[in-house]
């Protein structure tokens, strides 16, 4: 069977360009696998949501159903506190966004080889869900009085480096405090870590700081020319969904005004990518309050169409809009953006990248949040 070059490159990179280059379909599992050499993300644990249904065919249906009608129904009620101008802005936005997303969705459905492949993407052979032990709740652990006492063991792989090298001196196990501590390693391969009978896979040259928002300023680099060139932020917005409440705590919008985005950014500028739900009220807060407080200008909008509902990154100019389509993983898990944003990151390579409110690590990145180790649990991986 002949496959196109685009599809060949998708199998390798996880990115499939549709409709010129404004719409991309991504496989988040393939994007993440870039961070690993000895391990792979287990697709069945990533796409576990698609397995909740007992009927196999539903997997395919879920993939094909356009979300727009559902979304429209949910939106019918305009919040009472919008004034006339805001209402018309909302209407305009909804219409523009809607036609853009419908167009993107059509392009996605028309990509025949991608559609043929989709069921295989979510239907996986190994179903390794559920490790031996309960998944750790880092949010709870980090807020209890024993938090400063918890330690994580990092097991460095044997290296072939010379006797004098840093690595040769550090082979073995290092134990460090788990919370409120910058934990990084310079190994190019994965490092395995152990905490309280659970194993974690740390990608090459990854770095994380697990803490509450109150400690975030500890991440501000000593010199501004050591700042980050790319800052990805996925805030715990309040949105009233019970499912979200069960998954993680949320914060009122005003807290995000104090995120030290300017201080984290490289002196010569940075690209800031902010995830937000597609609500007009939130758009306004971001545009009028949040971005000015952070010093963010030159805004471009990008939609994430996850075929169930859509989220987006903030907007000013819809002309520049890009649509990212993917099959969602568990609640609120976002596709890795590094590769998609790569060409737009300012500064000299190698660039420094950080994710705020992260639940996972990536090779070469710094991850901060109250549970950045969450998806590093070995239950989410298979060994190559
Ligand atoms: N980007 C993540 C992903 O793709 O999996 C999802 C991030 S989720 C929207 C927001 C995260 O912020 C959750 O992990 C939540 O626990 C965390 N969070 C909530 N309140 C926090 C706080 N006060 N300090 C630090 N992190 C917090």
XYZ file of C-alpha atoms and ligand atoms in Angstrom:
411
model
C 0.000 0.000 0.000
C 1.375 3.377 -0.999
C 1.480 6.062 1.633
C 2.087 9.746 1.052
C 5.197 11.586 2.190
C 3.064 13.629 4.591
C 1.807 10.453 6.203
C 5.300 8.972 6.365
C 6.501 12.082 8.110
C 3.486 11.957 10.468
C 4.370 8.418 11.545
C 7.756 9.733 12.507
C 7.011 13.216 13.864
C 3.398 12.982 15.048
C 2.456 16.053 12.966
C 0.192 15.858 9.887
C -0.435 19.087 8.009
C -3.916 19.565 6.574
C -5.336 22.367 4.495
C -2.105 24.169 3.699
C -0.321 24.637 6.993
C -3.017 26.317 9.076
C -4.451 23.064 10.361
C -2.445 20.242 11.877
C -3.474 16.908 13.236
C -1.117 15.756 15.976
C -0.620 12.489 17.760
C 0.395 13.567 21.277
C 1.923 10.163 21.967
C 4.302 10.505 19.034
C 5.121 14.103 20.013
C 6.021 13.014 23.539
C 8.067 10.048 22.406
C 10.644 12.521 21.124
C 11.634 12.932 24.757
C 12.487 9.256 25.254
C 14.973 6.736 23.957
C 14.770 3.706 26.260
C 11.039 4.014 26.931
C 7.888 4.815 24.976
C 4.641 6.339 26.133
C 2.059 3.581 26.337
C -0.685 4.683 23.890
C -3.337 2.726 25.768
C -2.659 4.637 28.957
C -2.552 7.960 27.103
C -5.780 7.344 25.222
C -7.454 5.520 28.089
C -10.511 7.743 27.737
C -11.241 6.106 24.391
C -11.368 2.746 26.146
C -14.036 3.667 28.617
C -16.659 2.578 26.149
C -17.255 -1.162 25.899
C -18.274 -0.941 22.267
C -15.186 -0.936 20.094
C -16.918 0.973 17.315
C -17.433 3.941 19.568
C -13.722 4.619 19.470
C -14.046 5.354 15.787
C -17.286 7.256 16.202
C -15.857 9.503 18.850
C -13.057 10.340 16.506
C -15.409 11.271 13.696
C -18.142 13.187 15.449
C -17.881 16.959 14.997
C -18.060 18.732 18.293
C -19.572 21.959 17.172
C -23.228 21.120 17.761
C -22.600 20.091 21.352
C -20.597 23.215 21.912
C -23.336 25.392 20.507
C -25.900 23.904 22.796
C -23.727 24.528 25.817
C -23.167 28.112 24.780
C -26.729 29.151 24.167
C -26.982 30.996 27.443
C -25.054 34.235 27.291
C -23.705 35.142 30.714
C -25.821 37.935 32.172
C -22.945 40.260 33.021
C -21.790 40.922 29.437
C -22.601 44.381 28.071
C -23.839 44.989 24.507
C -20.366 45.426 23.036
C -19.152 42.313 24.708
C -22.163 40.374 23.496
C -21.513 41.371 19.900
C -17.845 40.511 20.296
C -18.864 37.141 21.542
C -21.225 36.594 18.634
C -18.606 37.599 16.095
C -16.069 35.417 17.756
C -18.374 32.423 17.899
C -19.254 32.739 14.236
C -15.696 33.177 13.066
C -14.380 30.461 15.312
C -17.172 28.171 14.307
C -16.568 28.440 10.573
C -12.835 28.114 11.075
C -13.228 25.007 13.202
C -15.785 23.473 10.835
C -13.413 24.011 7.933
C -10.576 22.437 9.897
C -12.768 19.532 10.866
C -13.803 18.967 7.265
C -10.174 18.922 6.166
C -9.499 16.389 8.889
C -12.365 14.124 7.785
C -11.223 14.359 4.179
C -7.704 13.171 4.942
C -8.448 9.586 3.922
C -5.205 7.904 4.940
C -5.317 9.594 8.320
C -8.907 8.432 8.875
C -7.961 4.860 8.006
C -5.152 5.012 10.499
C -7.032 6.616 13.407
C -8.619 3.509 14.929
C -5.135 1.988 15.083
C -3.863 5.047 16.871
C -6.152 4.595 19.849
C -6.584 0.817 19.677
C -3.487 -0.569 21.265
C -2.150 -4.003 21.893
C -0.764 -3.654 25.359
C -3.220 -2.501 27.919
C -1.030 -1.924 30.889
C -3.334 0.380 32.801
C -2.895 0.260 36.554
C 0.453 -0.310 38.186
C 1.077 -2.409 41.260
C 0.556 0.527 43.570
C -1.933 3.375 43.844
C -1.055 6.437 41.826
C 0.518 9.054 44.092
C -1.366 12.234 44.746
C 1.432 14.798 44.740
C -0.988 17.663 45.323
C -1.981 16.149 48.659
C 1.514 14.983 49.595
C 2.994 18.394 48.864
C 0.550 20.189 51.093
C 0.852 18.004 54.186
C 3.248 18.775 57.044
C 5.626 15.935 56.109
C 6.248 17.416 52.619
C 9.758 18.714 53.447
C 10.723 15.204 54.554
C 9.825 13.390 51.328
C 12.743 12.359 49.167
C 13.078 10.947 45.684
C 15.866 8.616 44.591
C 17.391 9.197 41.161
C 19.073 6.170 39.594
C 21.610 7.248 37.028
C 22.401 4.815 34.240
C 25.908 3.375 33.950
C 27.937 5.568 31.657
C 30.878 4.960 29.343
C 32.355 8.358 30.131
C 35.920 8.697 31.354
C 36.735 8.278 35.038
C 36.969 11.992 35.693
C 33.689 12.996 34.161
C 30.830 14.322 36.233
C 28.731 11.367 35.159
C 31.269 8.762 36.223
C 31.308 10.273 39.668
C 27.556 10.281 39.934
C 26.654 6.819 38.741
C 24.360 5.191 41.212
C 21.617 6.581 43.344
C 21.212 10.139 44.569
C 18.510 11.022 47.074
C 17.117 14.556 47.077
C 14.128 16.356 48.612
C 11.055 15.910 46.400
C 9.184 19.151 47.053
C 10.313 22.773 46.804
C 13.557 21.656 45.220
C 14.910 22.132 41.701
C 15.661 18.620 40.513
C 17.591 18.355 37.270
C 19.915 15.956 35.566
C 22.282 16.299 32.639
C 22.048 12.732 31.336
C 20.969 12.584 27.674
C 18.979 9.403 28.260
C 16.168 8.811 30.694
C 16.887 8.564 34.395
C 14.724 6.339 36.545
C 13.537 7.657 39.852
C 11.891 6.073 42.827
C 9.566 7.519 45.399
C 7.691 5.475 47.969
C 7.543 2.240 45.928
C 6.593 3.948 42.665
C 8.903 4.367 39.692
C 9.152 7.490 37.577
C 10.804 7.994 34.202
C 12.604 11.325 33.864
C 13.393 12.257 30.244
C 16.906 13.343 29.217
C 18.178 16.658 30.623
C 14.827 17.341 32.238
C 14.322 19.544 35.228
C 11.387 20.004 37.560
C 10.293 21.951 40.587
C 7.274 20.589 42.452
C 5.681 23.222 44.645
C 2.686 25.397 45.250
C 2.273 28.693 43.412
C 3.684 30.502 46.465
C 7.169 29.189 45.654
C 7.178 29.913 41.926
C 9.496 32.892 42.293
C 12.296 30.458 43.199
C 12.426 29.642 39.476
C 13.329 33.167 38.405
C 16.832 32.985 36.968
C 19.570 34.906 38.755
C 20.451 36.760 35.530
C 17.863 37.831 32.978
C 20.014 36.554 30.096
C 19.497 33.112 31.603
C 15.730 33.401 31.237
C 13.409 31.191 29.232
C 12.784 31.619 25.507
C 9.542 29.648 25.517
C 7.018 29.711 28.367
C 4.015 27.372 28.074
C 1.282 28.012 30.641
C -1.766 25.854 31.285
C -3.454 27.486 34.298
C -5.969 25.692 36.506
C -8.810 28.015 35.358
C -12.044 27.774 37.278
C -14.768 26.455 35.019
C -17.206 24.777 37.301
C -16.974 21.324 35.785
C -17.253 18.638 38.444
C -14.893 16.405 36.509
C -12.232 19.074 36.638
C -12.778 19.682 40.325
C -12.091 16.055 41.018
C -8.902 16.091 38.956
C -7.062 19.080 40.440
C -7.636 22.280 42.426
C -8.390 25.461 40.491
C -7.501 29.105 41.174
C -9.415 32.378 40.674
C -8.168 34.431 37.713
C -6.537 37.160 39.813
C -3.873 34.718 41.005
C -2.508 34.405 37.474
C -1.833 38.142 37.308
C 1.046 37.532 39.700
C 2.753 34.792 37.722
C 6.279 36.168 37.211
C 6.173 35.725 33.434
C 8.295 38.809 32.739
C 10.930 37.713 35.238
C 11.047 34.177 33.859
C 11.416 35.404 30.272
C 14.775 35.857 28.598
C 16.001 39.446 28.580
C 15.672 39.523 24.783
C 12.106 38.269 24.800
C 10.210 35.037 24.872
C 7.318 33.271 23.227
C 4.474 32.738 25.698
C 1.882 30.056 24.909
C -1.194 30.167 27.123
C -3.933 27.518 27.139
C -7.428 28.728 27.866
C -10.979 27.519 27.471
C -12.890 29.156 24.661
C -15.070 31.489 26.721
C -15.556 35.141 25.871
C -15.232 36.278 29.475
C -11.886 34.570 29.740
C -10.766 36.027 26.390
C -11.471 39.471 27.784
C -9.661 38.877 31.032
C -6.627 37.576 29.166
C -6.587 40.382 26.623
C -7.373 43.269 28.961
C -5.753 42.268 32.252
C -3.524 39.238 32.074
C -1.381 39.948 29.013
C -0.790 43.591 29.946
C 0.252 42.461 33.463
C 2.693 39.963 31.970
C 3.934 42.348 29.288
C 2.737 40.042 26.491
C 2.108 41.681 23.085
C 1.729 40.474 19.463
C -0.944 37.940 20.192
C -1.950 35.158 17.810
C -4.797 32.733 18.266
C -4.608 29.024 17.865
C -7.450 26.552 18.392
C -7.179 23.061 19.744
C -9.981 20.981 18.307
C -10.174 17.831 20.342
C -13.261 16.501 18.598
C -15.233 16.567 21.839
C -14.953 20.264 22.545
C -12.370 22.893 21.853
C -9.946 24.998 23.820
C -7.773 27.681 22.483
C -4.924 30.022 22.937
C -5.882 33.692 22.999
C -6.696 35.776 20.073
C -6.515 39.069 18.507
C -6.119 38.392 14.870
C -8.131 35.503 13.526
C -6.327 35.728 10.200
C -3.371 34.087 11.843
C -5.425 31.376 13.410
C -4.073 27.894 13.427
C -5.985 24.793 14.365
C -4.441 21.845 16.129
C -6.550 18.683 16.010
C -5.910 15.710 18.239
C -7.637 12.909 20.049
C -7.654 13.918 23.692
C -6.037 11.920 26.460
C -7.285 12.073 30.036
C -8.992 15.210 31.268
C -7.180 18.403 30.374
C -4.004 16.715 29.110
C -2.615 18.937 26.381
C -0.472 17.942 23.414
C 3.202 18.931 23.701
C 3.721 22.201 21.832
C 7.501 22.398 21.524
C 7.751 21.024 17.999
C 4.830 23.058 16.660
C 6.172 26.305 18.065
C 9.823 25.631 17.363
C 10.251 28.046 14.453
C 8.670 30.910 16.404
C 10.834 30.758 19.535
C 13.074 33.820 19.762
C 16.706 33.627 20.830
C 19.759 31.616 19.955
C 19.624 27.860 19.967
C 19.720 25.907 22.227
C 16.678 27.671 23.640
C 15.400 27.276 27.200
C 11.799 26.139 27.609
C 9.582 25.994 30.670
C 6.050 24.734 31.286
C 4.025 26.222 34.154
C 1.328 24.109 35.842
C 2.846 21.056 34.164
C 1.834 17.487 34.871
C 4.693 15.960 32.917
C 8.314 16.463 31.956
C 9.951 16.831 28.559
C 13.531 16.325 27.433
C 15.544 19.491 27.954
C 12.601 21.387 29.507
C 11.916 22.726 32.983
C 8.501 21.776 34.395
C 6.853 23.507 37.314
C 3.562 22.809 39.094
C 2.181 20.993 42.096
C 2.338 17.643 40.290
C 4.860 17.742 37.413
C 5.698 14.065 38.034
C 2.107 12.941 37.569
C 2.417 11.463 34.065
C 6.008 10.294 34.638
C 4.762 7.337 36.663
C 6.137 4.187 35.012
C 2.577 2.932 34.501
C 2.337 5.365 31.573
C 5.355 3.857 29.826
C 6.467 0.711 28.102
C 10.098 -0.267 27.846
C 11.432 -0.449 24.303
N -0.812 20.987 31.133
C -1.226 19.902 31.985
C -1.380 18.647 31.176
O -1.363 18.717 29.943
O -1.501 17.583 31.757
C -2.507 20.190 32.701
C -2.412 21.294 33.709
S -3.879 21.536 34.590
C -4.850 22.505 33.526
C -3.428 22.661 35.856
C -2.459 22.165 36.901
O -2.234 23.203 37.845
C -2.921 20.952 37.692
O -1.904 20.001 37.695
C -3.127 21.511 39.097
O -2.879 20.557 40.117
C -2.104 22.619 39.126
N -2.341 23.595 40.203
C -3.525 23.977 40.735
N -3.339 24.848 41.749
C -1.993 25.010 41.883
C -1.179 25.768 42.772
N -1.704 26.544 43.712
N 0.155 25.679 42.637
C 0.697 24.892 41.685
N -0.013 24.165 40.812
C -1.349 24.217 40.895
